[in-house]
Every structure is written in C-alpha cells, then in structure tokens.
C-alpha cells in the first residue's frame, strides 16, 4: 500500500464533496437538465479522482463515494426530466 500525498487526498475528498453537492442540488433544483449536467460533471471529476487515488484504498473509497452520489444526482435529474 502506498501512502497518499496531499494532492491525492485533496482530489479524492473534493470528489466526495462535489458528488454530495451535486446530489443535493439535484433534489433542490426545479430544472432537471441542470441536475443531470451537474451530476455528469461530478461523475467525470470523481472518475479522475478515482484514477489519481487508485494506489490507496482509503482514497479510492472517498472518490467512489463521490461517484456514487454523482450517479444519484444524474438519476434524480433523469427521473425528474422524464416524469
């Protein structure tokens, strides 16, 4: 196991925060296309952070949680868009 650097830890924590914020935004916005866009951007950021933190399981868990929340944001936006 490799120790994480400050950049890696920051990237993975920011992926988690951005994922949670995009999910919260998806539930609170009245424009579903914005929710899908925010979720998509958060997924890309999360996947990049997942790649950056691939050598440390703790960092990967943070980034994966951010990706999960971003997927929730996309699904909520798509649900609102098609209902």
mmCIF file of N, CA, C and O in Angstrom:
data_model
loop_
_atom_site.group_PDB
_atom_site.id
_atom_site.type_symbol
_atom_site.label_atom_id
_atom_site.label_comp_id
_atom_site.label_asym_id
_atom_site.label_seq_id
_atom_site.Cartn_x
_atom_site.Cartn_y
_atom_site.Cartn_z
ATOM 1 N N UNK A 1 0.841 -1.174 0.000
ATOM 2 C CA UNK A 1 0.000 0.000 0.000
ATOM 3 C C UNK A 1 0.889 1.241 0.000
ATOM 4 O O UNK A 1 1.860 1.330 0.724
ATOM 5 N N UNK A 2 0.535 2.177 -0.809
ATOM 6 C CA UNK A 2 1.305 3.409 -0.919
ATOM 7 C C UNK A 2 0.622 4.499 -0.110
ATOM 8 O O UNK A 2 -0.595 4.590 -0.065
ATOM 9 N N UNK A 3 1.432 5.334 0.528
ATOM 10 C CA UNK A 3 0.870 6.447 1.264
ATOM 11 C C UNK A 3 0.366 7.500 0.283
ATOM 12 O O UNK A 3 0.945 7.721 -0.775
ATOM 13 N N UNK A 4 -0.730 8.152 0.655
ATOM 14 C CA UNK A 4 -1.284 9.160 -0.247
ATOM 15 C C UNK A 4 -0.603 10.504 -0.017
ATOM 16 O O UNK A 4 -0.204 10.840 1.089
ATOM 17 N N UNK A 5 -0.499 11.246 -1.091
ATOM 18 C CA UNK A 5 0.057 12.589 -0.998
ATOM 19 C C UNK A 5 -1.071 13.561 -0.673
ATOM 20 O O UNK A 5 -2.244 13.207 -0.700
ATOM 21 N N UNK A 6 -0.698 14.781 -0.391
ATOM 22 C CA UNK A 6 -1.706 15.798 -0.082
ATOM 23 C C UNK A 6 -2.583 16.077 -1.295
ATOM 24 O O UNK A 6 -3.797 16.272 -1.164
ATOM 25 N N UNK A 7 -1.988 16.054 -2.481
ATOM 26 C CA UNK A 7 -2.765 16.282 -3.702
ATOM 27 C C UNK A 7 -3.782 15.166 -3.926
ATOM 28 O O UNK A 7 -4.929 15.421 -4.275
ATOM 29 N N UNK A 8 -3.362 13.929 -3.713
ATOM 30 C CA UNK A 8 -4.264 12.791 -3.890
ATOM 31 C C UNK A 8 -5.412 12.849 -2.905
ATOM 32 O O UNK A 8 -6.573 12.667 -3.269
ATOM 33 N N UNK A 9 -5.093 13.113 -1.650
ATOM 34 C CA UNK A 9 -6.124 13.187 -0.612
ATOM 35 C C UNK A 9 -7.090 14.334 -0.900
ATOM 36 O O UNK A 9 -8.308 14.181 -0.771
ATOM 37 N N UNK A 10 -6.570 15.469 -1.332
ATOM 38 C CA UNK A 10 -7.416 16.623 -1.659
ATOM 39 C C UNK A 10 -8.330 16.326 -2.838
ATOM 40 O O UNK A 10 -9.515 16.674 -2.818
ATOM 41 N N UNK A 11 -7.806 15.674 -3.857
ATOM 42 C CA UNK A 11 -8.612 15.342 -5.038
ATOM 43 C C UNK A 11 -9.745 14.393 -4.678
ATOM 44 O O UNK A 11 -10.886 14.575 -5.130
ATOM 45 N N UNK A 12 -9.470 13.404 -3.864
ATOM 46 C CA UNK A 12 -10.496 12.423 -3.521
ATOM 47 C C UNK A 12 -11.541 12.993 -2.568
ATOM 48 O O UNK A 12 -12.734 12.707 -2.707
ATOM 49 N N UNK A 13 -11.123 13.816 -1.635
ATOM 50 C CA UNK A 13 -12.084 14.457 -0.740
ATOM 51 C C UNK A 13 -12.938 15.454 -1.517
ATOM 52 O O UNK A 13 -14.150 15.542 -1.308
ATOM 53 N N UNK A 14 -12.329 16.179 -2.455
ATOM 54 C CA UNK A 14 -13.117 17.124 -3.255
ATOM 55 C C UNK A 14 -14.101 16.388 -4.156
ATOM 56 O O UNK A 14 -15.201 16.870 -4.404
ATOM 57 N N UNK A 15 -13.741 15.193 -4.645
ATOM 58 C CA UNK A 15 -14.677 14.394 -5.440
ATOM 59 C C UNK A 15 -15.893 14.005 -4.607
ATOM 60 O O UNK A 15 -17.031 14.051 -5.087
ATOM 61 N N UNK A 16 -15.664 13.649 -3.358
ATOM 62 C CA UNK A 16 -16.764 13.310 -2.466
ATOM 63 C C UNK A 16 -17.650 14.520 -2.211
ATOM 64 O O UNK A 16 -18.883 14.439 -2.300
ATOM 65 N N UNK A 17 -17.044 15.664 -1.926
ATOM 66 C CA UNK A 17 -17.811 16.880 -1.644
ATOM 67 C C UNK A 17 -18.603 17.311 -2.873
ATOM 68 O O UNK A 17 -19.792 17.660 -2.770
ATOM 69 N N UNK A 18 -17.983 17.266 -4.045
ATOM 70 C CA UNK A 18 -18.678 17.659 -5.272
ATOM 71 C C UNK A 18 -19.812 16.690 -5.570
ATOM 72 O O UNK A 18 -20.900 17.105 -6.007
ATOM 73 N N UNK A 19 -19.618 15.413 -5.324
ATOM 74 C CA UNK A 19 -20.679 14.432 -5.523
ATOM 75 C C UNK A 19 -21.866 14.669 -4.607
ATOM 76 O O UNK A 19 -23.022 14.616 -5.040
ATOM 77 N N UNK A 20 -21.597 14.941 -3.345
ATOM 78 C CA UNK A 20 -22.672 15.216 -2.389
ATOM 79 C C UNK A 20 -23.400 16.509 -2.755
ATOM 80 O O UNK A 20 -24.636 16.573 -2.716
ATOM 81 N N UNK A 21 -22.647 17.537 -3.137
ATOM 82 C CA UNK A 21 -23.286 18.800 -3.526
ATOM 83 C C UNK A 21 -24.131 18.647 -4.790
ATOM 84 O O UNK A 21 -25.210 19.240 -4.884
ATOM 85 N N UNK A 22 -23.671 17.846 -5.731
ATOM 86 C CA UNK A 22 -24.467 17.653 -6.947
ATOM 87 C C UNK A 22 -25.749 16.887 -6.641
ATOM 88 O O UNK A 22 -26.798 17.180 -7.215
ATOM 89 N N UNK A 23 -25.686 15.922 -5.723
ATOM 90 C CA UNK A 23 -26.899 15.202 -5.330
ATOM 91 C C UNK A 23 -27.872 16.125 -4.600
ATOM 92 O O UNK A 23 -29.077 16.088 -4.859
ATOM 93 N N UNK A 24 -27.354 16.957 -3.709
ATOM 94 C CA UNK A 24 -28.224 17.912 -3.014
ATOM 95 C C UNK A 24 -28.836 18.905 -3.990
ATOM 96 O O UNK A 24 -30.022 19.248 -3.890
ATOM 97 N N UNK A 25 -28.056 19.345 -4.956
ATOM 98 C CA UNK A 25 -28.554 20.265 -5.972
ATOM 99 C C UNK A 25 -29.633 19.599 -6.823
ATOM 100 O O UNK A 25 -30.626 20.230 -7.185
ATOM 101 N N UNK A 26 -29.454 18.326 -7.132
ATOM 102 C CA UNK A 26 -30.439 17.607 -7.947
ATOM 103 C C UNK A 26 -31.785 17.518 -7.236
ATOM 104 O O UNK A 26 -32.833 17.608 -7.880
ATOM 105 N N UNK A 27 -31.764 17.348 -5.922
ATOM 106 C CA UNK A 27 -33.014 17.276 -5.177
ATOM 107 C C UNK A 27 -33.663 18.644 -5.003
ATOM 108 O O UNK A 27 -34.881 18.742 -4.846
ATOM 109 N N UNK A 28 -32.882 19.713 -5.033
ATOM 110 C CA UNK A 28 -33.432 21.035 -4.741
ATOM 111 C C UNK A 28 -33.746 21.871 -5.971
ATOM 112 O O UNK A 28 -34.513 22.831 -5.866
ATOM 113 N N UNK A 29 -33.210 21.539 -7.123
ATOM 114 C CA UNK A 29 -33.423 22.360 -8.305
ATOM 115 C C UNK A 29 -34.770 22.039 -8.948
ATOM 116 O O UNK A 29 -35.316 20.955 -8.788
ATOM 117 N N UNK A 30 -35.296 23.011 -9.658
ATOM 118 C CA UNK A 30 -36.541 22.821 -10.391
ATOM 119 C C UNK A 30 -36.282 22.630 -11.875
ATOM 120 O O UNK A 30 -37.217 22.536 -12.652
ATOM 121 N N UNK A 31 -35.015 22.586 -12.268
ATOM 122 C CA UNK A 31 -34.636 22.381 -13.664
ATOM 123 C C UNK A 31 -33.853 21.069 -13.754
ATOM 124 O O UNK A 31 -32.680 21.012 -13.395
ATOM 125 N N UNK A 32 -34.508 20.001 -14.232
ATOM 126 C CA UNK A 32 -33.844 18.689 -14.253
ATOM 127 C C UNK A 32 -32.594 18.634 -15.126
ATOM 128 O O UNK A 32 -31.664 17.890 -14.812
ATOM 129 N N UNK A 33 -32.548 19.414 -16.183
ATOM 130 C CA UNK A 33 -31.353 19.369 -17.035
ATOM 131 C C UNK A 33 -30.121 19.882 -16.293
ATOM 132 O O UNK A 33 -29.011 19.407 -16.533
ATOM 133 N N UNK A 34 -30.304 20.830 -15.390
ATOM 134 C CA UNK A 34 -29.178 21.294 -14.577
ATOM 135 C C UNK A 34 -28.695 20.192 -13.637
ATOM 136 O O UNK A 34 -27.495 20.061 -13.395
ATOM 137 N N UNK A 35 -29.625 19.420 -13.109
ATOM 138 C CA UNK A 35 -29.255 18.324 -12.210
ATOM 139 C C UNK A 35 -28.455 17.267 -12.960
ATOM 140 O O UNK A 35 -27.453 16.753 -12.451
ATOM 141 N N UNK A 36 -28.879 16.941 -14.189
ATOM 142 C CA UNK A 36 -28.158 15.950 -14.989
ATOM 143 C C UNK A 36 -26.774 16.481 -15.352
ATOM 144 O O UNK A 36 -25.778 15.747 -15.282
ATOM 145 N N UNK A 37 -26.692 17.748 -15.707
ATOM 146 C CA UNK A 37 -25.400 18.345 -16.058
ATOM 147 C C UNK A 37 -24.458 18.359 -14.853
ATOM 148 O O UNK A 37 -23.281 17.990 -14.975
ATOM 149 N N UNK A 38 -24.952 18.778 -13.708
ATOM 150 C CA UNK A 38 -24.123 18.813 -12.502
ATOM 151 C C UNK A 38 -23.670 17.407 -12.113
ATOM 152 O O UNK A 38 -22.511 17.193 -11.737
ATOM 153 N N UNK A 39 -24.565 16.438 -12.228
ATOM 154 C CA UNK A 39 -24.196 15.056 -11.929
ATOM 155 C C UNK A 39 -23.160 14.512 -12.889
ATOM 156 O O UNK A 39 -22.237 13.804 -12.491
ATOM 157 N N UNK A 40 -23.292 14.860 -14.168
ATOM 158 C CA UNK A 40 -22.327 14.388 -15.169
ATOM 159 C C UNK A 40 -20.942 14.961 -14.926
ATOM 160 O O UNK A 40 -19.932 14.253 -15.025
ATOM 161 N N UNK A 41 -20.896 16.236 -14.615
ATOM 162 C CA UNK A 41 -19.606 16.875 -14.311
ATOM 163 C C UNK A 41 -18.994 16.246 -13.062
ATOM 164 O O UNK A 41 -17.786 15.971 -13.014
ATOM 165 N N UNK A 42 -19.824 15.983 -12.064
ATOM 166 C CA UNK A 42 -19.322 15.372 -10.836
ATOM 167 C C UNK A 42 -18.839 13.945 -11.081
ATOM 168 O O UNK A 42 -17.871 13.500 -10.455
ATOM 169 N N UNK A 43 -19.479 13.221 -12.002
ATOM 170 C CA UNK A 43 -19.020 11.871 -12.337
ATOM 171 C C UNK A 43 -17.637 11.928 -12.972
ATOM 172 O O UNK A 43 -16.749 11.143 -12.620
ATOM 173 N N UNK A 44 -17.440 12.860 -13.883
ATOM 174 C CA UNK A 44 -16.133 12.985 -14.537
ATOM 175 C C UNK A 44 -15.056 13.337 -13.512
ATOM 176 O O UNK A 44 -13.970 12.735 -13.493
ATOM 177 N N UNK A 45 -15.354 14.290 -12.644
ATOM 178 C CA UNK A 45 -14.395 14.669 -11.602
ATOM 179 C C UNK A 45 -14.109 13.483 -10.683
ATOM 180 O O UNK A 45 -12.963 13.232 -10.305
ATOM 181 N N UNK A 46 -15.152 12.741 -10.326
ATOM 182 C CA UNK A 46 -14.977 11.580 -9.467
ATOM 183 C C UNK A 46 -14.142 10.493 -10.108
ATOM 184 O O UNK A 46 -13.311 9.865 -9.451
ATOM 185 N N UNK A 47 -14.354 10.249 -11.404
ATOM 186 C CA UNK A 47 -13.573 9.223 -12.088
ATOM 187 C C UNK A 47 -12.103 9.621 -12.215
ATOM 188 O O UNK A 47 -11.210 8.772 -12.082
ATOM 189 N N UNK A 48 -11.863 10.903 -12.453
ATOM 190 C CA UNK A 48 -10.470 11.373 -12.497
ATOM 191 C C UNK A 48 -9.830 11.212 -11.116
ATOM 192 O O UNK A 48 -8.689 10.747 -11.001
ATOM 193 N N UNK A 49 -10.552 11.557 -10.076
ATOM 194 C CA UNK A 49 -10.023 11.402 -8.715
ATOM 195 C C UNK A 49 -9.824 9.938 -8.361
ATOM 196 O O UNK A 49 -8.882 9.580 -7.655
ATOM 197 N N UNK A 50 -10.723 9.087 -8.860
ATOM 198 C CA UNK A 50 -10.573 7.649 -8.635
ATOM 199 C C UNK A 50 -9.296 7.127 -9.286
ATOM 200 O O UNK A 50 -8.575 6.316 -8.706
ATOM 201 N N UNK A 51 -8.993 7.629 -10.463
ATOM 202 C CA UNK A 51 -7.754 7.239 -11.143
ATOM 203 C C UNK A 51 -6.534 7.764 -10.388
ATOM 204 O O UNK A 51 -5.537 7.045 -10.239
ATOM 205 N N UNK A 52 -6.623 8.998 -9.905
ATOM 206 C CA UNK A 52 -5.497 9.581 -9.165
ATOM 207 C C UNK A 52 -5.239 8.814 -7.871
ATOM 208 O O UNK A 52 -4.088 8.562 -7.506
ATOM 209 N N UNK A 53 -6.288 8.415 -7.187
ATOM 210 C CA UNK A 53 -6.127 7.743 -5.901
ATOM 211 C C UNK A 53 -6.144 6.235 -5.970
ATOM 212 O O UNK A 53 -6.376 5.571 -4.964
ATOM 213 N N UNK A 54 -5.879 5.650 -7.121
ATOM 214 C CA UNK A 54 -6.009 4.209 -7.325
ATOM 215 C C UNK A 54 -5.032 3.372 -6.502
ATOM 216 O O UNK A 54 -5.237 2.188 -6.329
ATOM 217 N N UNK A 55 -4.000 3.970 -5.964
ATOM 218 C CA UNK A 55 -2.988 3.193 -5.244
ATOM 219 C C UNK A 55 -3.227 3.143 -3.741
ATOM 220 O O UNK A 55 -2.493 2.477 -3.025
ATOM 221 N N UNK A 56 -4.255 3.829 -3.276
ATOM 222 C CA UNK A 56 -4.567 3.836 -1.851
ATOM 223 C C UNK A 56 -6.055 3.558 -1.689
ATOM 224 O O UNK A 56 -6.886 4.276 -2.222
ATOM 225 N N UNK A 57 -6.395 2.527 -0.944
ATOM 226 C CA UNK A 57 -7.781 2.099 -0.824
ATOM 227 C C UNK A 57 -8.648 3.155 -0.130
ATOM 228 O O UNK A 57 -9.818 3.323 -0.468
ATOM 229 N N UNK A 58 -8.083 3.885 0.823
ATOM 230 C CA UNK A 58 -8.858 4.917 1.507
ATOM 231 C C UNK A 58 -9.241 6.046 0.558
ATOM 232 O O UNK A 58 -10.373 6.528 0.581
ATOM 233 N N UNK A 59 -8.314 6.447 -0.291
ATOM 234 C CA UNK A 59 -8.603 7.486 -1.274
ATOM 235 C C UNK A 59 -9.608 6.993 -2.309
ATOM 236 O O UNK A 59 -10.494 7.731 -2.729
ATOM 237 N N UNK A 60 -9.476 5.733 -2.687
ATOM 238 C CA UNK A 60 -10.422 5.176 -3.657
ATOM 239 C C UNK A 60 -11.843 5.120 -3.090
ATOM 240 O O UNK A 60 -12.808 5.332 -3.806
ATOM 241 N N UNK A 61 -11.955 4.850 -1.811
ATOM 242 C CA UNK A 61 -13.276 4.815 -1.190
ATOM 243 C C UNK A 61 -13.925 6.187 -1.199
ATOM 244 O O UNK A 61 -15.126 6.309 -1.449
ATOM 245 N N UNK A 62 -13.152 7.218 -0.925
ATOM 246 C CA UNK A 62 -13.690 8.582 -0.954
ATOM 247 C C UNK A 62 -14.150 8.956 -2.358
ATOM 248 O O UNK A 62 -15.248 9.489 -2.549
ATOM 249 N N UNK A 63 -13.321 8.671 -3.343
ATOM 250 C CA UNK A 63 -13.671 9.000 -4.720
ATOM 251 C C UNK A 63 -14.862 8.173 -5.200
ATOM 252 O O UNK A 63 -15.739 8.692 -5.903
ATOM 253 N N UNK A 64 -14.921 6.906 -4.816
ATOM 254 C CA UNK A 64 -16.044 6.057 -5.216
ATOM 255 C C UNK A 64 -17.348 6.537 -4.595
ATOM 256 O O UNK A 64 -18.405 6.485 -5.235
ATOM 257 N N UNK A 65 -17.296 7.013 -3.371
ATOM 258 C CA UNK A 65 -18.498 7.569 -2.746
ATOM 259 C C UNK A 65 -18.954 8.824 -3.482
ATOM 260 O O UNK A 65 -20.157 9.047 -3.663
ATOM 261 N N UNK A 66 -18.008 9.634 -3.923
ATOM 262 C CA UNK A 66 -18.357 10.817 -4.708
ATOM 263 C C UNK A 66 -18.982 10.450 -6.040
ATOM 264 O O UNK A 66 -19.956 11.076 -6.476
ATOM 265 N N UNK A 67 -18.449 9.410 -6.689
ATOM 266 C CA UNK A 67 -19.024 8.948 -7.956
ATOM 267 C C UNK A 67 -20.433 8.415 -7.720
ATOM 268 O O UNK A 67 -21.351 8.687 -8.497
ATOM 269 N N UNK A 68 -20.636 7.675 -6.645
ATOM 270 C CA UNK A 68 -21.966 7.154 -6.330
ATOM 271 C C UNK A 68 -22.975 8.278 -6.139
ATOM 272 O O UNK A 68 -24.090 8.221 -6.673
ATOM 273 N N UNK A 69 -22.591 9.307 -5.396
ATOM 274 C CA UNK A 69 -23.505 10.435 -5.177
ATOM 275 C C UNK A 69 -23.768 11.189 -6.469
ATOM 276 O O UNK A 69 -24.874 11.679 -6.705
ATOM 277 N N UNK A 70 -22.792 11.276 -7.339
ATOM 278 C CA UNK A 70 -22.978 11.934 -8.634
ATOM 279 C C UNK A 70 -23.923 11.130 -9.519
ATOM 280 O O UNK A 70 -24.746 11.706 -10.244
ATOM 281 N N UNK A 71 -23.829 9.812 -9.455
ATOM 282 C CA UNK A 71 -24.764 8.964 -10.204
ATOM 283 C C UNK A 71 -26.176 9.152 -9.669
ATOM 284 O O UNK A 71 -27.142 9.214 -10.442
ATOM 285 N N UNK A 72 -26.306 9.270 -8.365
ATOM 286 C CA UNK A 72 -27.621 9.555 -7.771
ATOM 287 C C UNK A 72 -28.152 10.884 -8.305
ATOM 288 O O UNK A 72 -29.341 10.992 -8.642
ATOM 289 N N UNK A 73 -27.304 11.878 -8.417
ATOM 290 C CA UNK A 73 -27.730 13.178 -8.948
ATOM 291 C C UNK A 73 -28.218 13.042 -10.387
ATOM 292 O O UNK A 73 -29.251 13.620 -10.753
ATOM 293 N N UNK A 74 -27.493 12.284 -11.194
ATOM 294 C CA UNK A 74 -27.922 12.072 -12.585
ATOM 295 C C UNK A 74 -29.253 11.343 -12.643
ATOM 296 O O UNK A 74 -30.130 11.698 -13.437
ATOM 297 N N UNK A 75 -29.404 10.323 -11.826
ATOM 298 C CA UNK A 75 -30.645 9.558 -11.837
ATOM 299 C C UNK A 75 -31.833 10.395 -11.372
ATOM 300 O O UNK A 75 -32.927 10.287 -11.932
ATOM 301 N N UNK A 76 -31.630 11.221 -10.376
ATOM 302 C CA UNK A 76 -32.700 12.103 -9.910
ATOM 303 C C UNK A 76 -33.080 13.090 -11.013
ATOM 304 O O UNK A 76 -34.261 13.322 -11.272
ATOM 305 N N UNK A 77 -32.083 13.659 -11.673
ATOM 306 C CA UNK A 77 -32.358 14.587 -12.769
ATOM 307 C C UNK A 77 -33.088 13.918 -13.916
ATOM 308 O O UNK A 77 -34.037 14.486 -14.482
ATOM 309 N N UNK A 78 -32.670 12.713 -14.275
ATOM 310 C CA UNK A 78 -33.341 11.984 -15.347
ATOM 311 C C UNK A 78 -34.765 11.595 -14.945
ATOM 312 O O UNK A 78 -35.684 11.644 -15.770
ATOM 313 N N UNK A 79 -34.943 11.231 -13.692
ATOM 314 C CA UNK A 79 -36.281 10.917 -13.192
ATOM 315 C C UNK A 79 -37.196 12.131 -13.297
ATOM 316 O O UNK A 79 -38.342 12.028 -13.745
ATOM 317 N N UNK A 80 -36.703 13.275 -12.895
ATOM 318 C CA UNK A 80 -37.497 14.499 -12.972
ATOM 319 C C UNK A 80 -37.752 14.907 -14.421
ATOM 320 O O UNK A 80 -38.810 15.441 -14.753
ATOM 321 N N UNK A 81 -36.801 14.655 -15.274
ATOM 322 C CA UNK A 81 -36.920 15.033 -16.679
ATOM 323 C C UNK A 81 -37.978 14.222 -17.394
ATOM 324 O O UNK A 81 -38.736 14.776 -18.208
ATOM 325 N N UNK A 82 -38.067 12.951 -17.094
ATOM 326 C CA UNK A 82 -38.980 12.075 -17.823
ATOM 327 C C UNK A 82 -40.277 11.777 -17.068
ATOM 328 O O UNK A 82 -41.061 10.950 -17.497
ATOM 329 N N UNK A 83 -40.514 12.427 -15.956
ATOM 330 C CA UNK A 83 -41.795 12.285 -15.249
ATOM 331 C C UNK A 83 -42.488 13.600 -15.113
ATOM 332 O O UNK A 83 -42.029 14.642 -15.174
#
